[in-house]
CSV table of C-alpha atoms and ligand atoms in Angstrom, one decimal:
chain,number,residue,atom,x,y,z
O,1,UNK,CA,-19.4,-5.1,-14.6
O,2,UNK,CA,-15.8,-6.8,-14.4
O,3,UNK,CA,-13.3,-5.6,-11.8
O,4,UNK,CA,-10.8,-3.5,-13.3
O,5,UNK,CA,-7.4,-4.5,-12.0
O,6,UNK,CA,-4.1,-2.6,-13.0
O,7,UNK,CA,-1.0,-4.9,-14.0
O,8,UNK,CA,2.1,-4.0,-16.2
O,9,UNK,CA,5.1,-6.6,-16.6
O,10,UNK,CA,7.4,-3.4,-16.1
O,11,UNK,CA,6.3,-3.2,-12.8
O,12,UNK,CA,9.5,-5.5,-11.6
O,13,UNK,CA,12.7,-3.6,-11.8
O,14,UNK,CA,15.6,-5.6,-11.9
O,15,UNK,CA,16.9,-5.9,-8.1
O,16,UNK,CA,18.4,-9.3,-8.2
O,17,UNK,CA,17.9,-11.9,-5.5
O,18,UNK,CA,16.3,-9.8,-2.7
O,19,UNK,CA,13.9,-10.4,0.2
O,20,UNK,CA,11.3,-8.4,-1.4
O,21,UNK,CA,9.8,-10.5,-4.3
O,22,UNK,CA,9.2,-8.4,-6.6
O,23,UNK,CA,7.9,-11.2,-9.1
O,24,UNK,CA,5.0,-11.6,-6.9
O,25,UNK,CA,3.0,-8.8,-8.7
O,26,UNK,CA,3.4,-11.1,-12.0
O,27,UNK,CA,2.3,-14.3,-9.7
O,28,UNK,CA,-1.0,-12.6,-8.8
O,29,UNK,CA,-1.9,-11.6,-12.0
O,30,UNK,CA,-1.3,-15.2,-13.3
O,31,UNK,CA,-3.2,-16.5,-10.6
O,32,UNK,CA,-6.0,-14.2,-11.7
O,33,UNK,CA,-5.6,-14.7,-15.4
O,34,UNK,CA,-8.6,-16.9,-15.5
O,35,UNK,CA,-10.9,-15.1,-13.3
O,36,UNK,CA,-13.9,-14.4,-15.9
O,37,UNK,CA,-14.9,-11.3,-13.7
O,38,UNK,CA,-11.8,-9.6,-13.3
O,39,UNK,CA,-10.2,-7.4,-16.5
O,40,UNK,CA,-6.6,-6.7,-16.3
O,41,UNK,CA,-5.4,-3.3,-17.7
O,42,UNK,CA,-1.9,-1.7,-18.2
O,43,UNK,CA,-1.4,1.5,-16.4
O,44,UNK,CA,0.3,4.7,-17.8
O,45,UNK,CA,3.4,5.6,-15.8
O,46,UNK,CA,2.6,8.8,-13.6
O,47,UNK,CA,3.7,12.2,-15.1
O,48,UNK,CA,6.8,14.4,-13.7
O,49,UNK,CA,4.2,17.0,-12.8
O,50,UNK,CA,2.4,14.1,-10.5
O,51,UNK,CA,5.9,13.2,-8.8
O,52,UNK,CA,6.7,16.8,-8.2
O,53,UNK,CA,4.0,17.6,-6.0
O,54,UNK,CA,5.0,15.0,-3.4
O,55,UNK,CA,8.8,14.6,-4.2
O,56,UNK,CA,11.9,16.9,-4.2
O,57,UNK,CA,13.7,17.7,-7.6
O,58,UNK,CA,16.8,16.3,-5.9
O,59,UNK,CA,15.4,12.9,-4.8
O,60,UNK,CA,13.5,12.3,-8.2
O,61,UNK,CA,16.8,13.1,-10.0
O,62,UNK,CA,18.5,10.5,-7.6
O,63,UNK,CA,16.1,7.5,-8.7
O,64,UNK,CA,16.4,8.9,-12.6
O,65,UNK,CA,20.1,9.0,-12.8
O,66,UNK,CA,21.3,6.8,-10.0
O,67,UNK,CA,23.4,10.0,-8.4
O,68,UNK,CA,24.0,10.4,-5.6
O,69,UNK,CA,23.8,6.8,-5.4
O,70,UNK,CA,23.2,6.7,-1.4
O,71,UNK,CA,20.0,8.8,-2.2
O,72,UNK,CA,18.8,6.4,-5.0
O,73,UNK,CA,19.4,3.4,-3.0
O,74,UNK,CA,18.0,4.6,0.3
O,75,UNK,CA,14.8,2.4,-0.1
O,76,UNK,CA,17.2,-0.7,0.0
O,77,UNK,CA,17.0,-1.6,-3.7
O,78,UNK,CA,20.5,-1.8,-5.9
O,79,UNK,CA,20.0,1.0,-8.4
O,80,UNK,CA,19.9,0.1,-12.0
O,81,UNK,CA,18.1,2.0,-14.9
O,82,UNK,CA,15.3,0.0,-14.5
O,83,UNK,CA,14.0,1.4,-11.5
O,84,UNK,CA,12.6,4.8,-12.3
O,85,UNK,CA,10.5,3.5,-15.3
O,86,UNK,CA,9.5,0.8,-13.0
O,87,UNK,CA,8.2,3.0,-10.2
O,88,UNK,CA,6.5,5.5,-12.5
O,89,UNK,CA,4.4,2.4,-14.0
O,90,UNK,CA,3.8,0.9,-10.1
O,91,UNK,CA,2.6,4.9,-9.1
O,92,UNK,CA,0.7,5.0,-12.2
O,93,UNK,CA,-1.1,1.6,-11.2
O,94,UNK,CA,-2.1,3.0,-8.1
O,95,UNK,CA,-3.5,6.3,-9.7
O,96,UNK,CA,-5.6,4.6,-12.4
O,97,UNK,CA,-7.1,2.0,-9.9
O,98,UNK,CA,-8.3,5.2,-8.0
O,99,UNK,CA,-9.8,6.9,-10.9
O,100,UNK,CA,-11.6,3.7,-11.6
O,101,UNK,CA,-12.8,3.3,-8.2
O,102,UNK,CA,-14.2,6.8,-8.2
O,103,UNK,CA,-16.4,5.9,-11.2
O,104,UNK,CA,-16.9,2.4,-10.6
O,105,UNK,CA,-17.1,2.1,-6.8
O,106,UNK,CA,-14.1,-0.4,-6.5
O,107,UNK,CA,-10.9,-1.1,-8.4
O,108,UNK,CA,-7.3,-2.7,-7.7
O,109,UNK,CA,-3.8,-2.3,-8.7
O,110,UNK,CA,-1.4,-5.4,-8.3
O,111,UNK,CA,1.3,-2.8,-6.9
O,112,UNK,CA,2.9,-1.7,-3.7
O,113,UNK,CA,1.6,1.8,-2.2
O,114,UNK,CA,5.1,2.5,-0.8
O,115,UNK,CA,3.8,3.9,2.4
O,116,UNK,CA,7.5,4.3,3.8
O,117,UNK,CA,8.8,6.7,1.0
O,118,UNK,CA,9.2,10.3,2.3
O,119,UNK,CA,9.4,13.7,0.4
O,120,UNK,CA,13.0,13.9,-0.3
O,121,UNK,CA,14.1,10.1,0.4
O,122,UNK,CA,13.0,6.3,-0.3
O,123,UNK,CA,12.9,3.9,2.7
O,124,UNK,CA,12.0,0.4,3.5
O,125,UNK,CA,11.3,-0.9,-0.3
O,126,UNK,CA,9.5,2.4,-1.0
O,127,UNK,CA,11.1,4.6,-3.8
O,128,UNK,CA,7.9,7.1,-4.4
O,129,UNK,CA,4.6,7.3,-2.4
O,130,UNK,CA,2.0,6.4,-4.6
O,131,UNK,CA,-0.6,6.7,-2.2
O,132,UNK,CA,0.1,10.3,-1.8
O,133,UNK,CA,0.6,10.9,-5.3
O,134,UNK,CA,-2.6,9.3,-6.1
O,135,UNK,CA,-4.4,11.5,-3.6
O,136,UNK,CA,-2.7,15.0,-4.8
O,137,UNK,CA,-3.3,14.1,-8.2
O,138,UNK,CA,-7.0,13.9,-7.7
O,139,UNK,CA,-7.1,17.0,-5.4
O,140,UNK,CA,-5.1,18.9,-8.1
O,141,UNK,CA,-7.3,17.6,-10.9
O,142,UNK,CA,-10.5,18.4,-9.0
O,143,UNK,CA,-11.7,14.8,-8.9
O,144,UNK,CA,-12.1,14.3,-5.3
O,145,UNK,CA,-11.7,16.6,-2.5
O,146,UNK,CA,-10.7,14.4,0.5
O,147,UNK,CA,-8.8,11.1,-0.1
O,148,UNK,CA,-8.2,8.4,3.1
O,149,UNK,CA,-5.6,5.8,2.8
O,150,UNK,CA,-6.4,2.8,4.9
O,151,UNK,CA,-3.1,1.1,5.8
O,152,UNK,CA,-3.2,-2.5,6.9
O,153,UNK,CA,0.4,-3.4,5.9
O,154,UNK,CA,2.2,-5.0,8.8
O,155,UNK,CA,4.6,-2.2,9.2
O,156,UNK,CA,3.4,1.6,10.4
O,157,UNK,CA,3.1,4.0,7.3
O,158,UNK,CA,5.5,6.5,8.3
O,159,UNK,CA,6.0,8.3,5.0
O,160,UNK,CA,2.4,8.4,4.5
O,161,UNK,CA,1.9,9.9,8.0
O,162,UNK,CA,5.0,12.6,7.4
O,163,UNK,CA,3.6,13.5,4.0
O,164,UNK,CA,-0.3,13.8,5.8
O,165,UNK,CA,1.1,16.6,7.9
O,166,UNK,CA,1.1,19.3,5.3
O,167,UNK,CA,-2.0,18.0,3.1
O,168,UNK,CA,-5.5,18.5,4.8
O,169,UNK,CA,-7.0,16.8,2.0
O,170,UNK,CA,-5.5,13.4,3.2
O,171,UNK,CA,-6.4,11.3,6.0
O,172,UNK,CA,-3.8,8.5,6.9
O,173,UNK,CA,-5.1,5.5,9.0
O,174,UNK,CA,-2.3,2.9,9.7
O,175,UNK,CA,-3.2,-0.2,11.7
O,176,UNK,CA,0.3,-2.1,12.2
O,177,UNK,CA,1.7,-4.8,14.1
O,178,UNK,CA,5.5,-3.6,13.4
O,179,UNK,CA,6.7,-0.1,14.4
O,180,UNK,CA,8.5,0.4,11.3
O,181,UNK,CA,10.5,3.3,11.8
O,182,UNK,CA,13.8,5.1,10.2
O,183,UNK,CA,14.8,2.3,7.9
O,184,UNK,CA,14.5,-0.3,10.9
O,185,UNK,CA,12.8,-3.3,9.3
O,186,UNK,CA,11.2,-4.4,12.7
O,187,UNK,CA,10.4,-2.8,15.9
O,188,UNK,CA,8.2,-3.9,18.7
O,189,UNK,CA,4.7,-2.1,18.8
O,190,UNK,CA,5.1,-1.4,22.8
O,191,UNK,CA,7.2,1.4,22.1
O,192,UNK,CA,6.0,4.1,19.9
O,193,UNK,CA,8.2,6.2,17.5
O,194,UNK,CA,5.8,8.3,16.1
O,195,UNK,CA,3.2,11.1,17.2
O,196,UNK,CA,-0.2,10.9,15.7
O,197,UNK,CA,-1.9,14.2,14.6
O,198,UNK,CA,-5.6,15.1,13.6
O,199,UNK,CA,-5.3,13.8,9.9
O,200,UNK,CA,-2.7,10.8,10.4
O,201,UNK,CA,-3.7,8.3,13.1
O,202,UNK,CA,-2.4,4.9,14.1
O,203,UNK,CA,-3.6,1.7,15.7
O,204,UNK,CA,-1.0,-1.0,17.0
O,205,UNK,CA,-1.9,-4.6,16.9
O,206,UNK,CA,-0.2,-6.4,20.1
O,207,UNK,CA,2.2,-9.2,19.3
O,208,UNK,CA,0.4,-12.5,18.7
O,209,UNK,CA,-2.8,-10.7,17.8
O,210,UNK,CA,-5.3,-13.0,16.5
O,211,UNK,CA,-8.4,-12.3,14.1
O,212,UNK,CA,-10.7,-11.4,16.5
O,213,UNK,CA,-8.5,-8.8,18.4
O,214,UNK,CA,-7.4,-7.3,15.1
O,215,UNK,CA,-11.0,-6.9,14.0
O,216,UNK,CA,-12.2,-5.1,17.2
O,217,UNK,CA,-9.1,-2.9,16.8
O,218,UNK,CA,-10.1,-2.0,13.2
O,219,UNK,CA,-13.7,-1.1,14.7
O,220,UNK,CA,-12.2,1.1,17.1
O,221,UNK,CA,-10.3,2.9,14.4
O,222,UNK,CA,-12.6,3.1,11.5
O,223,UNK,CA,-14.8,5.6,12.4
O,224,UNK,CA,-12.5,8.4,12.6
O,225,UNK,CA,-12.0,7.7,8.6
O,226,UNK,CA,-15.6,7.4,8.2
O,227,UNK,CA,-16.0,10.9,9.8
O,228,UNK,CA,-13.5,12.5,7.6
O,229,UNK,CA,-15.9,11.9,4.9
O,230,UNK,CA,-13.5,10.7,1.9
O,231,UNK,CA,-14.6,10.7,-1.5
O,232,UNK,CA,-12.2,7.6,-2.1
O,233,UNK,CA,-10.2,5.3,0.3
O,234,UNK,CA,-6.7,3.5,-0.9
O,235,UNK,CA,-6.3,0.5,1.1
O,236,UNK,CA,-3.1,-1.0,1.5
O,237,UNK,CA,-4.0,-5.0,1.8
O,238,UNK,CA,-0.5,-6.1,2.9
O,239,UNK,CA,0.4,-9.7,3.0
O,240,UNK,CA,3.4,-9.1,5.7
O,241,UNK,CA,0.7,-9.4,8.7
O,242,UNK,CA,0.7,-13.0,8.2
O,243,UNK,CA,1.9,-15.3,10.5
O,244,UNK,CA,4.7,-16.6,8.8
O,245,UNK,CA,6.2,-13.6,7.6
O,246,UNK,CA,9.5,-13.0,9.1
O,247,UNK,CA,8.6,-9.5,10.1
O,248,UNK,CA,5.4,-10.4,11.4
O,249,UNK,CA,4.7,-11.1,15.3
O,250,UNK,CA,1.0,-11.4,14.6
O,251,UNK,CA,-0.9,-14.7,14.8
O,252,UNK,CA,-2.9,-14.1,11.7
O,253,UNK,CA,-3.6,-16.9,9.1
O,254,UNK,CA,-5.3,-16.8,5.6
O,255,UNK,CA,-9.0,-17.1,7.1
O,256,UNK,CA,-7.9,-14.1,9.4
O,257,UNK,CA,-6.6,-12.0,6.5
O,258,UNK,CA,-9.8,-12.6,4.4
O,259,UNK,CA,-11.7,-11.7,7.5
O,260,UNK,CA,-9.6,-8.5,7.3
O,261,UNK,CA,-10.3,-7.8,3.7
O,262,UNK,CA,-14.0,-8.4,4.1
O,263,UNK,CA,-14.6,-6.1,6.8
O,264,UNK,CA,-12.8,-3.3,5.0
O,265,UNK,CA,-14.8,-4.0,1.9
O,266,UNK,CA,-18.2,-4.1,3.9
O,267,UNK,CA,-17.2,-1.0,6.0
O,268,UNK,CA,-16.7,0.9,2.2
O,269,UNK,CA,-19.9,-0.5,0.7
O,270,UNK,CA,-21.8,0.0,3.8
O,271,UNK,CA,-20.8,3.8,4.1
O,272,UNK,CA,-21.1,4.3,0.1
O,273,UNK,CA,-17.0,5.4,0.1
O,274,UNK,CA,-15.5,4.1,-3.3
O,275,UNK,CA,-12.3,1.8,-2.6
O,276,UNK,CA,-9.4,1.2,-4.5
O,277,UNK,CA,-7.1,-1.4,-3.3
O,278,UNK,CA,-2.9,-2.1,-3.5
O,279,UNK,CA,-1.1,-5.2,-2.5
O,280,UNK,CA,1.7,-4.0,-0.2
O,281,UNK,CA,4.3,-5.8,1.7
O,282,UNK,CA,4.6,-9.8,1.8
O,283,UNK,CA,7.8,-11.7,2.5
O,284,UNK,CA,6.9,-15.3,3.7
O,285,UNK,CA,9.7,-17.4,2.2
O,286,UNK,CA,7.2,-19.4,0.5
O,287,UNK,CA,5.9,-17.0,-2.0
O,288,UNK,CA,2.8,-19.1,-3.0
O,289,UNK,CA,1.5,-18.0,0.7
O,290,UNK,CA,2.0,-14.3,-0.2
O,291,UNK,CA,0.3,-14.6,-3.5
O,292,UNK,CA,-2.6,-16.2,-1.6
O,293,UNK,CA,-3.1,-13.7,0.7
O,294,UNK,CA,-3.4,-11.5,-2.3
O,295,UNK,CA,-5.6,-13.4,-4.4
O,296,UNK,CA,-7.7,-14.1,-1.1
O,297,UNK,CA,-8.4,-9.8,-1.1
O,298,UNK,CA,-10.2,-10.8,-4.8
O,299,UNK,CA,-12.0,-13.4,-3.0
O,300,UNK,CA,-13.3,-11.1,-0.4
O,301,UNK,CA,-14.4,-8.4,-3.0
O,302,UNK,CA,-16.3,-11.1,-4.6
O,303,UNK,CA,-18.1,-11.9,-1.6
O,304,UNK,CA,-18.8,-8.4,-0.6
O,305,UNK,CA,-19.3,-6.8,-3.9
O,306,UNK,CA,-20.9,-9.4,-6.4
W,1,ZN,ZN1,5.3,-3.7,5.4
């Protein structure tokens, strides 16, 4: 069976020249277009009902209408009327991949999970939290009982953790190398700005962390996720831990991130947990290196699941 991967040209809102390379989703899709074992599918947008389970009416209105502008732009994108439809499609890609993974074991969406987005505002290039929107939609529809997020973007997943507090059906695990907090793009992990809870845990990767240290920290962290007995794992396979990324203090190259993805897929496979992955962040100036991290995740999928 081919791997179903969800992509839509409408994912990319018009944000002008920006450190977030929004065209990378299209570039990854293009790089995968000749792969005979991958089927690209256009997702449907999420519904108002899907958004309202997670986000406040005031915030949803701000993103759809651009008013108040300060709230509509808190995620640090200039607001245009392309923003709202693009985010509905992006969140829809995450939800579609999750549903496919529940049925077929594994799937992907060429989107960000938007882990910094909170209930009443966006942060850090994240508008609506697609990970939690997906989890809540699956729970509400009776498609899953428990959903886990394994967040290996460089940045701490603060939005997902805050949303997890009131959601016992959700387990959020963030393994991060940059203690993102409150729209500040870089904070050293030696000071922790957040508290963990029963269903939201975090593990920091120290500055200059290499591949073997990363794998040992993953091995320390993953049993808690397994013990939650999720029906599905949503995996944020971020490209920003890469050593050349402007936000990354880590020493992880392409091989290390490929090993990370292989390790995650082997964990999911050996525990029989369906997995859907998303691309998450990546800001290395040479975008081809960001694309390579993401296409390598597909390589890891082949190695583990084919
Ligand atoms: Zn990030």
